[in-house]
PDB file of C-alpha atoms and ligand atoms in Angstrom:
ATOM      1  CA  MET L   1     -53.250  24.937  10.559  1.00 55.00           C
ATOM      2  CA  SER L   2     -54.857  27.443   8.207  1.00 60.00           C
ATOM      3  CA  HIS L   3     -52.735  28.165   5.105  1.00 70.00           C
ATOM      4  CA  GLN L   4     -54.912  30.968   3.754  1.00 77.00           C
ATOM      5  CA  SER L   5     -58.260  32.230   4.986  1.00 87.00           C
ATOM      6  CA  LYS L   6     -61.180  30.772   3.062  1.00 92.00           C
ATOM      7  CA  SER L   7     -62.324  34.270   2.193  1.00 93.00           C
ATOM      8  CA  ALA L   8     -58.911  35.042   0.644  1.00 91.00           C
ATOM      9  CA  VAL L   9     -59.042  31.818  -1.429  1.00 93.00           C
ATOM     10  CA  ALA L  10     -62.619  32.596  -2.503  1.00 96.00           C
ATOM     11  CA  ALA L  11     -61.684  36.190  -3.400  1.00 94.00           C
ATOM     12  CA  ALA L  12     -58.662  35.110  -5.488  1.00 93.00           C
ATOM     13  CA  PHE L  13     -60.714  32.605  -7.490  1.00 96.00           C
ATOM     14  CA  SER L  14     -63.671  34.981  -7.834  1.00 96.00           C
ATOM     15  CA  ALA L  15     -61.352  37.640  -9.256  1.00 96.00           C
ATOM     16  CA  ALA L  16     -60.157  35.093 -11.830  1.00 97.00           C
ATOM     17  CA  ALA L  17     -63.567  33.691 -12.818  1.00 97.00           C
ATOM     18  CA  ASP L  18     -63.568  35.558 -16.161  1.00 97.00           C
ATOM     19  CA  THR L  19     -60.009  34.589 -17.137  1.00 97.00           C
ATOM     20  CA  TYR L  20     -59.792  31.063 -15.671  1.00 97.00           C
ATOM     21  CA  ASN L  21     -60.620  29.148 -18.854  1.00 97.00           C
ATOM     22  CA  PHE L  22     -57.828  30.919 -20.776  1.00 96.00           C
ATOM     23  CA  GLY L  23     -55.108  29.705 -18.372  1.00 96.00           C
ATOM     24  CA  ALA L  24     -56.547  26.366 -17.272  1.00 97.00           C
ATOM     25  CA  ASP L  25     -55.079  24.024 -19.838  1.00 96.00           C
ATOM     26  CA  VAL L  26     -53.731  21.588 -17.221  1.00 97.00           C
ATOM     27  CA  GLN L  27     -56.954  21.751 -15.206  1.00 98.00           C
ATOM     28  CA  ARG L  28     -58.997  20.922 -18.330  1.00 98.00           C
ATOM     29  CA  GLU L  29     -56.818  17.878 -19.067  1.00 98.00           C
ATOM     30  CA  VAL L  30     -56.966  16.660 -15.455  1.00 98.00           C
ATOM     31  CA  ALA L  31     -60.772  17.008 -15.346  1.00 98.00           C
ATOM     32  CA  GLU L  32     -60.998  14.898 -18.515  1.00 98.00           C
ATOM     33  CA  ASN L  33     -58.685  12.252 -17.016  1.00 98.00           C
ATOM     34  CA  LEU L  34     -60.717  12.232 -13.810  1.00 98.00           C
ATOM     35  CA  ALA L  35     -63.997  11.949 -15.734  1.00 98.00           C
ATOM     36  CA  ARG L  36     -62.660   8.818 -17.468  1.00 98.00           C
ATOM     37  CA  ARG L  37     -61.824   7.305 -14.087  1.00 98.00           C
ATOM     38  CA  ILE L  38     -65.319   8.120 -12.798  1.00 98.00           C
ATOM     39  CA  GLN L  39     -66.905   6.521 -15.859  1.00 96.00           C
ATOM     40  CA  SER L  40     -65.036   3.264 -15.145  1.00 96.00           C
ATOM     41  CA  LEU L  41     -66.561   2.936 -11.639  1.00 96.00           C
ATOM     42  CA  SER L  42     -69.680   0.959 -10.890  1.00 93.00           C
ATOM     43  CA  LEU L  43     -72.309   3.549 -10.026  1.00 94.00           C
ATOM     44  CA  ALA L  44     -76.033   3.579  -9.380  1.00 91.00           C
ATOM     45  CA  LYS L  45     -78.192   4.496 -12.389  1.00 93.00           C
ATOM     46  CA  ASN L  46     -79.137   8.189 -12.156  1.00 96.00           C
ATOM     47  CA  PRO L  47     -76.742   8.733  -9.264  1.00 98.00           C
ATOM     48  CA  ARG L  48     -76.928  11.419  -6.613  1.00 98.00           C
ATOM     49  CA  ILE L  49     -73.801  13.531  -7.157  1.00 98.00           C
ATOM     50  CA  LEU L  50     -71.988  16.191  -5.116  1.00 98.00           C
ATOM     51  CA  GLU L  51     -69.110  18.096  -6.729  1.00 98.00           C
ATOM     52  CA  ILE L  52     -66.647  20.057  -4.591  1.00 98.00           C
ATOM     53  CA  GLY L  53     -64.850  23.098  -6.068  1.00 98.00           C
ATOM     54  CA  CYS L  54     -66.590  22.947  -9.451  1.00 98.00           C
ATOM     55  CA  GLY L  55     -64.892  26.117 -10.721  1.00 98.00           C
ATOM     56  CA  THR L  56     -66.102  27.028 -14.200  1.00 98.00           C
ATOM     57  CA  GLY L  57     -67.393  23.485 -14.762  1.00 98.00           C
ATOM     58  CA  PHE L  58     -64.754  21.346 -16.542  1.00 98.00           C
ATOM     59  CA  LEU L  59     -65.679  18.221 -14.531  1.00 98.00           C
ATOM     60  CA  SER L  60     -69.301  19.301 -14.046  1.00 98.00           C
ATOM     61  CA  ARG L  61     -69.995  18.875 -17.761  1.00 97.00           C
ATOM     62  CA  ALA L  62     -68.970  15.209 -17.530  1.00 97.00           C
ATOM     63  CA  VAL L  63     -71.087  14.501 -14.464  1.00 97.00           C
ATOM     64  CA  VAL L  64     -74.130  16.193 -16.006  1.00 97.00           C
ATOM     65  CA  ALA L  65     -73.848  13.610 -18.809  1.00 96.00           C
ATOM     66  CA  MET L  66     -74.347  10.858 -16.187  1.00 96.00           C
ATOM     67  CA  GLN L  67     -77.978  12.010 -15.884  1.00 96.00           C
ATOM     68  CA  PRO L  68     -77.930  12.354 -12.109  1.00 97.00           C
ATOM     69  CA  SER L  69     -81.189  12.278 -10.171  1.00 97.00           C
ATOM     70  CA  GLU L  70     -79.624  14.996  -7.988  1.00 98.00           C
ATOM     71  CA  LEU L  71     -76.587  17.141  -8.766  1.00 98.00           C
ATOM     72  CA  LEU L  72     -75.206  19.526  -6.185  1.00 98.00           C
ATOM     73  CA  LEU L  73     -72.439  21.740  -7.580  1.00 98.00           C
ATOM     74  CA  THR L  74     -70.459  23.606  -4.938  1.00 98.00           C
ATOM     75  CA  ASP L  75     -67.538  26.008  -4.733  1.00 98.00           C
ATOM     76  CA  VAL L  76     -66.158  28.369  -2.103  1.00 98.00           C
ATOM     77  CA  SER L  77     -66.174  31.133  -4.749  1.00 98.00           C
ATOM     78  CA  GLU L  78     -69.541  32.620  -5.673  1.00 98.00           C
ATOM     79  CA  ALA L  79     -68.248  33.994  -9.005  1.00 98.00           C
ATOM     80  CA  MET L  80     -66.836  30.606 -10.047  1.00 98.00           C
ATOM     81  CA  LEU L  81     -70.156  28.994  -9.198  1.00 98.00           C
ATOM     82  CA  ALA L  82     -72.018  31.628 -11.248  1.00 98.00           C
ATOM     83  CA  ARG L  83     -69.689  30.963 -14.189  1.00 98.00           C
ATOM     84  CA  CYS L  84     -70.353  27.217 -13.877  1.00 98.00           C
ATOM     85  CA  ARG L  85     -74.103  27.832 -13.855  1.00 97.00           C
ATOM     86  CA  ASP L  86     -73.850  30.000 -17.012  1.00 97.00           C
ATOM     87  CA  THR L  87     -71.701  27.396 -18.784  1.00 96.00           C
ATOM     88  CA  LEU L  88     -73.969  24.465 -18.007  1.00 97.00           C
ATOM     89  CA  GLY L  89     -77.211  26.267 -18.782  1.00 96.00           C
ATOM     90  CA  SER L  90     -80.386  24.604 -17.661  1.00 94.00           C
ATOM     91  CA  VAL L  91     -79.657  21.194 -16.120  1.00 95.00           C
ATOM     92  CA  PRO L  92     -82.474  19.102 -14.682  1.00 92.00           C
ATOM     93  CA  ASN L  93     -82.061  18.326 -10.960  1.00 94.00           C
ATOM     94  CA  ALA L  94     -79.006  20.619 -10.542  1.00 97.00           C
ATOM     95  CA  LYS L  95     -78.479  22.928  -7.581  1.00 98.00           C
ATOM     96  CA  PHE L  96     -75.633  25.359  -6.945  1.00 98.00           C
ATOM     97  CA  LEU L  97     -74.297  26.148  -3.485  1.00 98.00           C
ATOM     98  CA  VAL L  98     -71.453  28.280  -2.131  1.00 98.00           C
ATOM     99  CA  MET L  99     -69.779  25.899   0.304  1.00 98.00           C
ATOM    100  CA  ASP L 100     -66.396  25.195   1.825  1.00 98.00           C
ATOM    101  CA  GLY L 101     -65.771  21.568   0.861  1.00 98.00           C
ATOM    102  CA  GLU L 102     -63.823  21.053   4.085  1.00 98.00           C
ATOM    103  CA  GLN L 103     -66.889  21.797   6.178  1.00 97.00           C
ATOM    104  CA  PRO L 104     -69.800  20.388   4.168  1.00 98.00           C
ATOM    105  CA  THR L 105     -73.174  21.676   5.280  1.00 96.00           C
ATOM    106  CA  VAL L 106     -75.325  19.263   3.289  1.00 98.00           C
ATOM    107  CA  GLY L 107     -77.044  15.976   4.138  1.00 97.00           C
ATOM    108  CA  GLY L 108     -75.630  12.641   2.967  1.00 97.00           C
ATOM    109  CA  GLY L 109     -76.633   9.775   0.688  1.00 97.00           C
ATOM    110  CA  PHE L 110     -74.500  10.625  -2.369  1.00 98.00           C
ATOM    111  CA  ASP L 111     -73.502   7.887  -4.814  1.00 98.00           C
ATOM    112  CA  LEU L 112     -70.630  10.025  -6.070  1.00 98.00           C
ATOM    113  CA  ILE L 113     -68.684  12.877  -4.508  1.00 98.00           C
ATOM    114  CA  CYS L 114     -66.115  14.235  -6.927  1.00 98.00           C
ATOM    115  CA  SER L 115     -63.587  17.034  -7.102  1.00 98.00           C
ATOM    116  CA  SER L 116     -60.926  18.063  -9.604  1.00 98.00           C
ATOM    117  CA  LEU L 117     -57.972  20.149  -8.398  1.00 98.00           C
ATOM    118  CA  ALA L 118     -59.702  21.777  -5.429  1.00 98.00           C
ATOM    119  CA  PHE L 119     -58.458  19.592  -2.530  1.00 98.00           C
ATOM    120  CA  GLN L 120     -54.963  21.134  -2.735  1.00 96.00           C
ATOM    121  CA  TRP L 121     -56.572  24.222  -1.205  1.00 95.00           C
ATOM    122  CA  PHE L 122     -57.767  22.289   1.845  1.00 96.00           C
ATOM    123  CA  ASP L 123     -56.080  22.923   5.196  1.00 94.00           C
ATOM    124  CA  GLU L 124     -56.753  19.425   6.559  1.00 96.00           C
ATOM    125  CA  LEU L 125     -56.990  16.942   3.733  1.00 97.00           C
ATOM    126  CA  PRO L 126     -57.372  13.617   5.636  1.00 97.00           C
ATOM    127  CA  ALA L 127     -59.992  14.994   8.061  1.00 97.00           C
ATOM    128  CA  SER L 128     -61.903  16.646   5.210  1.00 98.00           C
ATOM    129  CA  MET L 129     -61.852  13.441   3.167  1.00 98.00           C
ATOM    130  CA  GLU L 130     -63.296  11.648   6.178  1.00 97.00           C
ATOM    131  CA  ARG L 131     -66.077  14.234   6.533  1.00 98.00           C
ATOM    132  CA  LEU L 132     -66.904  13.935   2.830  1.00 98.00           C
ATOM    133  CA  SER L 133     -66.788  10.120   2.892  1.00 98.00           C
ATOM    134  CA  ALA L 134     -69.393  10.193   5.671  1.00 98.00           C
ATOM    135  CA  LEU L 135     -71.792  11.748   3.124  1.00 98.00           C
ATOM    136  CA  LEU L 136     -71.568   8.742   0.777  1.00 98.00           C
ATOM    137  CA  ALA L 137     -74.360   6.218   0.409  1.00 97.00           C
ATOM    138  CA  PRO L 138     -73.286   2.562   0.818  1.00 97.00           C
ATOM    139  CA  GLY L 139     -71.504   1.587  -2.412  1.00 96.00           C
ATOM    140  CA  GLY L 140     -70.785   5.261  -3.148  1.00 98.00           C
ATOM    141  CA  HIS L 141     -67.427   6.685  -4.218  1.00 98.00           C
ATOM    142  CA  LEU L 142     -65.376   9.756  -3.320  1.00 98.00           C
ATOM    143  CA  VAL L 143     -63.210  10.467  -6.378  1.00 98.00           C
ATOM    144  CA  PHE L 144     -60.748  13.302  -6.697  1.00 98.00           C
ATOM    145  CA  ALA L 145     -57.653  14.726  -8.352  1.00 98.00           C
ATOM    146  CA  THR L 146     -55.281  16.869  -6.328  1.00 98.00           C
ATOM    147  CA  LEU L 147     -51.696  18.134  -6.540  1.00 98.00           C
ATOM    148  CA  GLY L 148     -48.959  15.864  -5.226  1.00 98.00           C
ATOM    149  CA  ALA L 149     -45.549  16.409  -3.638  1.00 97.00           C
ATOM    150  CA  ASP L 150     -43.527  16.592  -6.872  1.00 97.00           C
ATOM    151  CA  SER L 151     -45.410  19.605  -8.225  1.00 97.00           C
ATOM    152  CA  PHE L 152     -43.426  22.742  -9.156  1.00 96.00           C
ATOM    153  CA  GLY L 153     -40.119  21.124  -8.045  1.00 95.00           C
ATOM    154  CA  ASN L 154     -37.669  23.295 -10.029  1.00 95.00           C
ATOM    155  CA  TRP L 155     -39.585  26.504  -9.232  1.00 94.00           C
ATOM    156  CA  LYS L 156     -39.437  25.714  -5.504  1.00 93.00           C
ATOM    157  CA  GLN L 157     -35.781  24.730  -5.818  1.00 93.00           C
ATOM    158  CA  ALA L 158     -34.910  28.123  -7.294  1.00 93.00           C
ATOM    159  CA  TYR L 159     -36.345  29.753  -4.158  1.00 89.00           C
ATOM    160  CA  ALA L 160     -34.476  27.299  -1.917  1.00 90.00           C
ATOM    161  CA  ASP L 161     -31.222  28.007  -3.791  1.00 89.00           C
ATOM    162  CA  GLY L 162     -31.686  31.679  -2.935  1.00 86.00           C
ATOM    163  CA  GLY L 163     -32.306  30.797   0.737  1.00 86.00           C
ATOM    164  CA  MET L 164     -36.042  31.568   0.482  1.00 85.00           C
ATOM    165  CA  ALA L 165     -39.227  29.598   1.092  1.00 84.00           C
ATOM    166  CA  PRO L 166     -41.504  29.319  -1.944  1.00 82.00           C
ATOM    167  CA  ALA L 167     -44.934  30.938  -1.742  1.00 78.00           C
ATOM    168  CA  MET L 168     -46.570  27.642  -2.670  1.00 83.00           C
ATOM    169  CA  ARG L 169     -47.851  25.031  -0.308  1.00 86.00           C
ATOM    170  CA  SER L 170     -46.304  21.620   0.219  1.00 90.00           C
ATOM    171  CA  TYR L 171     -48.477  18.910  -1.293  1.00 95.00           C
ATOM    172  CA  PRO L 172     -48.883  15.334  -0.032  1.00 97.00           C
ATOM    173  CA  ALA L 173     -46.840  12.378  -1.277  1.00 97.00           C
ATOM    174  CA  THR L 174     -48.940   9.772  -3.072  1.00 97.00           C
ATOM    175  CA  ASP L 175     -47.874   7.151  -0.514  1.00 97.00           C
ATOM    176  CA  SER L 176     -49.149   9.252   2.365  1.00 97.00           C
ATOM    177  CA  LEU L 177     -52.684   9.247   0.914  1.00 97.00           C
ATOM    178  CA  ALA L 178     -52.719   5.565  -0.073  1.00 97.00           C
ATOM    179  CA  PRO L 179     -53.706   4.203   3.389  1.00 96.00           C
ATOM    180  CA  LEU L 180     -56.812   6.440   3.372  1.00 96.00           C
ATOM    181  CA  LEU L 181     -58.023   5.319  -0.043  1.00 98.00           C
ATOM    182  CA  SER L 182     -59.388   2.303  -1.903  1.00 98.00           C
ATOM    183  CA  HIS L 183     -57.320   3.167  -4.950  1.00 98.00           C
ATOM    184  CA  VAL L 184     -54.682   5.766  -5.743  1.00 98.00           C
ATOM    185  CA  GLU L 185     -52.563   6.494  -8.791  1.00 97.00           C
ATOM    186  CA  ASP L 186     -50.637   9.471 -10.045  1.00 97.00           C
ATOM    187  CA  GLU L 187     -49.160  11.042 -13.139  1.00 98.00           C
ATOM    188  CA  HIS L 188     -46.719  13.815 -13.938  1.00 98.00           C
ATOM    189  CA  LEU L 189     -47.823  16.404 -16.495  1.00 98.00           C
ATOM    190  CA  THR L 190     -45.240  18.835 -17.810  1.00 98.00           C
ATOM    191  CA  ARG L 191     -45.915  22.227 -19.316  1.00 97.00           C
ATOM    192  CA  SER L 192     -43.230  24.386 -20.910  1.00 97.00           C
ATOM    193  CA  TYR L 193     -43.399  28.152 -20.500  1.00 97.00           C
ATOM    194  CA  ALA L 194     -41.302  30.715 -22.361  1.00 97.00           C
ATOM    195  CA  ASN L 195     -40.009  32.070 -19.048  1.00 97.00           C
ATOM    196  CA  GLY L 196     -40.861  32.378 -15.340  1.00 94.00           C
ATOM    197  CA  HIS L 197     -43.045  35.458 -15.945  1.00 93.00           C
ATOM    198  CA  VAL L 198     -45.298  33.531 -18.300  1.00 96.00           C
ATOM    199  CA  PHE L 199     -45.706  30.765 -15.694  1.00 95.00           C
ATOM    200  CA  LEU L 200     -46.608  33.325 -12.975  1.00 92.00           C
ATOM    201  CA  ASP L 201     -49.026  35.079 -15.333  1.00 94.00           C
ATOM    202  CA  GLU L 202     -50.838  31.796 -15.919  1.00 95.00           C
ATOM    203  CA  LEU L 203     -51.196  31.205 -12.173  1.00 93.00           C
ATOM    204  CA  LYS L 204     -52.759  34.677 -11.934  1.00 93.00           C
ATOM    205  CA  LEU L 205     -55.147  33.989 -14.819  1.00 95.00           C
ATOM    206  CA  ILE L 206     -56.587  31.008 -12.931  1.00 96.00           C
ATOM    207  CA  GLY L 207     -56.521  32.645  -9.477  1.00 92.00           C
ATOM    208  CA  ALA L 208     -53.981  30.193  -8.042  1.00 89.00           C
ATOM    209  CA  HIS L 209     -51.247  32.712  -7.215  1.00 83.00           C
ATOM    210  CA  LEU L 210     -52.227  33.274  -3.587  1.00 76.00           C
ATOM    211  CA  ALA L 211     -49.352  32.987  -1.078  1.00 69.00           C
ATOM    212  CA  GLU L 212     -49.807  31.352   2.300  1.00 66.00           C
ATOM    213  CA  ASP L 213     -50.984  33.569   5.201  1.00 61.00           C
ATOM    214  CA  HIS L 214     -47.688  33.331   7.092  1.00 65.00           C
ATOM    215  CA  TYR L 215     -45.592  33.841   3.958  1.00 66.00           C
ATOM    216  CA  GLN L 216     -43.064  36.670   4.079  1.00 70.00           C
ATOM    217  CA  PRO L 217     -43.028  38.089   0.542  1.00 74.00           C
ATOM    218  CA  VAL L 218     -39.582  37.980  -1.020  1.00 77.00           C
ATOM    219  CA  SER L 219     -37.961  41.236  -2.044  1.00 81.00           C
ATOM    220  CA  PRO L 220     -38.333  42.367  -5.680  1.00 82.00           C
ATOM    221  CA  GLY L 221     -34.600  41.671  -6.121  1.00 85.00           C
ATOM    222  CA  ALA L 222     -34.952  38.098  -4.850  1.00 83.00           C
ATOM    223  CA  LEU L 223     -37.919  37.459  -7.143  1.00 84.00           C
ATOM    224  CA  ARG L 224     -35.902  38.869 -10.053  1.00 89.00           C
ATOM    225  CA  ARG L 225     -33.136  36.360  -9.267  1.00 90.00           C
ATOM    226  CA  VAL L 226     -35.639  33.475  -9.355  1.00 90.00           C
ATOM    227  CA  LEU L 227     -37.067  34.755 -12.637  1.00 92.00           C
ATOM    228  CA  ARG L 228     -33.570  35.107 -14.094  1.00 94.00           C
ATOM    229  CA  THR L 229     -33.044  31.351 -13.494  1.00 94.00           C
ATOM    230  CA  PHE L 230     -35.888  30.736 -15.919  1.00 96.00           C
ATOM    231  CA  GLU L 231     -35.177  33.536 -18.386  1.00 95.00           C
ATOM    232  CA  SER L 232     -34.944  31.175 -21.324  1.00 96.00           C
ATOM    233  CA  GLY L 233     -37.756  28.837 -20.356  1.00 97.00           C
ATOM    234  CA  ILE L 234     -39.167  26.634 -17.617  1.00 97.00           C
ATOM    235  CA  ASP L 235     -40.635  23.131 -17.712  1.00 97.00           C
ATOM    236  CA  VAL L 236     -43.161  22.944 -14.881  1.00 97.00           C
ATOM    237  CA  THR L 237     -44.213  19.596 -13.392  1.00 97.00           C
ATOM    238  CA  TYR L 238     -47.796  19.149 -12.261  1.00 98.00           C
ATOM    239  CA  HIS L 239     -47.864  16.005 -10.125  1.00 98.00           C
ATOM    240  CA  ILE L 240     -51.462  14.842 -10.157  1.00 98.00           C
ATOM    241  CA  VAL L 241     -52.766  12.355  -7.585  1.00 98.00           C
ATOM    242  CA  TYR L 242     -56.034  10.608  -8.425  1.00 98.00           C
ATOM    243  CA  GLY L 243     -57.773   9.038  -5.415  1.00 98.00           C
ATOM    244  CA  VAL L 244     -60.859   6.901  -4.941  1.00 98.00           C
ATOM    245  CA  PHE L 245     -62.489   5.980  -1.648  1.00 98.00           C
ATOM    246  CA  SER L 246     -65.336   3.496  -2.038  1.00 98.00           C
ATOM    247  CA  LYS L 247     -67.773   3.019   0.819  1.00 97.00           C
ATOM    248  CA  THR L 248     -68.812  -0.567   1.504  1.00 93.00           C
TER     249      THR L 248
HETATM  250  C1  SAM U 301     -57.988  25.096  -9.731  1.00 70.27           C
HETATM  251  S1  SAM U 301     -59.693  25.412  -9.579  1.00 70.27           S
HETATM  252  C2  SAM U 301     -60.426  23.902 -10.198  1.00 70.27           C
HETATM  253  C3  SAM U 301     -61.823  24.151 -10.677  1.00 70.27           C
HETATM  254  C4  SAM U 301     -62.480  23.008 -11.439  1.00 70.27           C
HETATM  255  N1  SAM U 301     -62.739  21.880 -10.572  1.00 70.27           N
HETATM  256  C5  SAM U 301     -61.654  22.595 -12.631  1.00 70.27           C
HETATM  257  O1  SAM U 301     -61.349  21.412 -12.748  1.00 70.27           O
HETATM  258  O2  SAM U 301     -61.327  23.457 -13.428  1.00 70.27           O
HETATM  259  C6  SAM U 301     -59.962  25.260  -7.835  1.00 70.27           C
HETATM  260  C7  SAM U 301     -61.398  25.556  -7.428  1.00 70.27           C
HETATM  261  O3  SAM U 301     -61.575  25.102  -6.083  1.00 70.27           O
HETATM  262  C8  SAM U 301     -62.281  26.085  -5.379  1.00 70.27           C
HETATM  263  N2  SAM U 301     -61.964  25.925  -3.954  1.00 70.27           N
HETATM  264  C9  SAM U 301     -60.819  26.245  -3.312  1.00 70.27           C
HETATM  265  N3  SAM U 301     -60.916  25.917  -2.007  1.00 70.27           N
HETATM  266  C10 SAM U 301     -62.143  25.367  -1.846  1.00 70.27           C
HETATM  267  C11 SAM U 301     -62.832  24.843  -0.729  1.00 70.27           C
HETATM  268  N4  SAM U 301     -62.278  24.821   0.511  1.00 70.27           N
HETATM  269  N5  SAM U 301     -64.090  24.370  -0.909  1.00 70.27           N
HETATM  270  C12 SAM U 301     -64.672  24.410  -2.126  1.00 70.27           C
HETATM  271  N6  SAM U 301     -64.076  24.912  -3.217  1.00 70.27           N
HETATM  272  C13 SAM U 301     -62.813  25.371  -3.084  1.00 70.27           C
HETATM  273  C14 SAM U 301     -61.840  27.404  -5.989  1.00 70.27           C
HETATM  274  O4  SAM U 301     -62.739  28.454  -5.740  1.00 70.27           O
HETATM  275  C15 SAM U 301     -61.746  27.039  -7.460  1.00 70.27           C
HETATM  276  O5  SAM U 301     -62.970  27.215  -8.125  1.00 70.27           O
END
């Protein structure tokens, strides 16, 4: 089932390419955590690397430091990709490609395929992971961070309490991904915002405010009631699932 059209996702992130880095505190931290996990893996010297959903380049910077013999940086949003290219400057062996990571259009043989906080935008996560894994060289690793089921719990609950569905997607439980992976772990990051408006504003800054295609927008009054719940502050949980699939 399609949650949002790819062009709508690409347009939302492209519109946020200039503001993303100002609101992407959590994303920066997760990319750093993921980079540490990647560095602990056994990898070929000068690996061939594919990154999915590179955004402005938080994880890309870390993989550039691995001196890849080939580095293919991809994103569904052209403006995000352009921002990543500007940030990285001239990188030997790097190529940039607008690509939907769910339907990769590139040949295989990668030692590392990595992605930080892009897979939560996929419509079919297990099938897409399988397609990406098929592009790994023997001994290669697919390594990613994505949002898990516990994310945004109190925000979603406030909608449910008002008899409404939240605009956000449902994210997978860690246990549901475990059978597909060689290794999985998770963590819960919490960010405090002064009120619900500030939280929504941050989602807009990073381009992640897009509602699902079938979502019936709530009335302004209903949204006001949700925001009133968090008038004096909201602690938001980001449940981060880190997965590794290693090809034998
Ligand atoms: C939250 S940002 C994360 C960006 C970056 N990886 C980081 O850590 O900051 C999500 C990125 O995934 C991209 N994206 C969303 N759906 C995608 C898809 N199907 N294929 C490739 N990229 C996608 C968006 O355009 C956006 O740049």
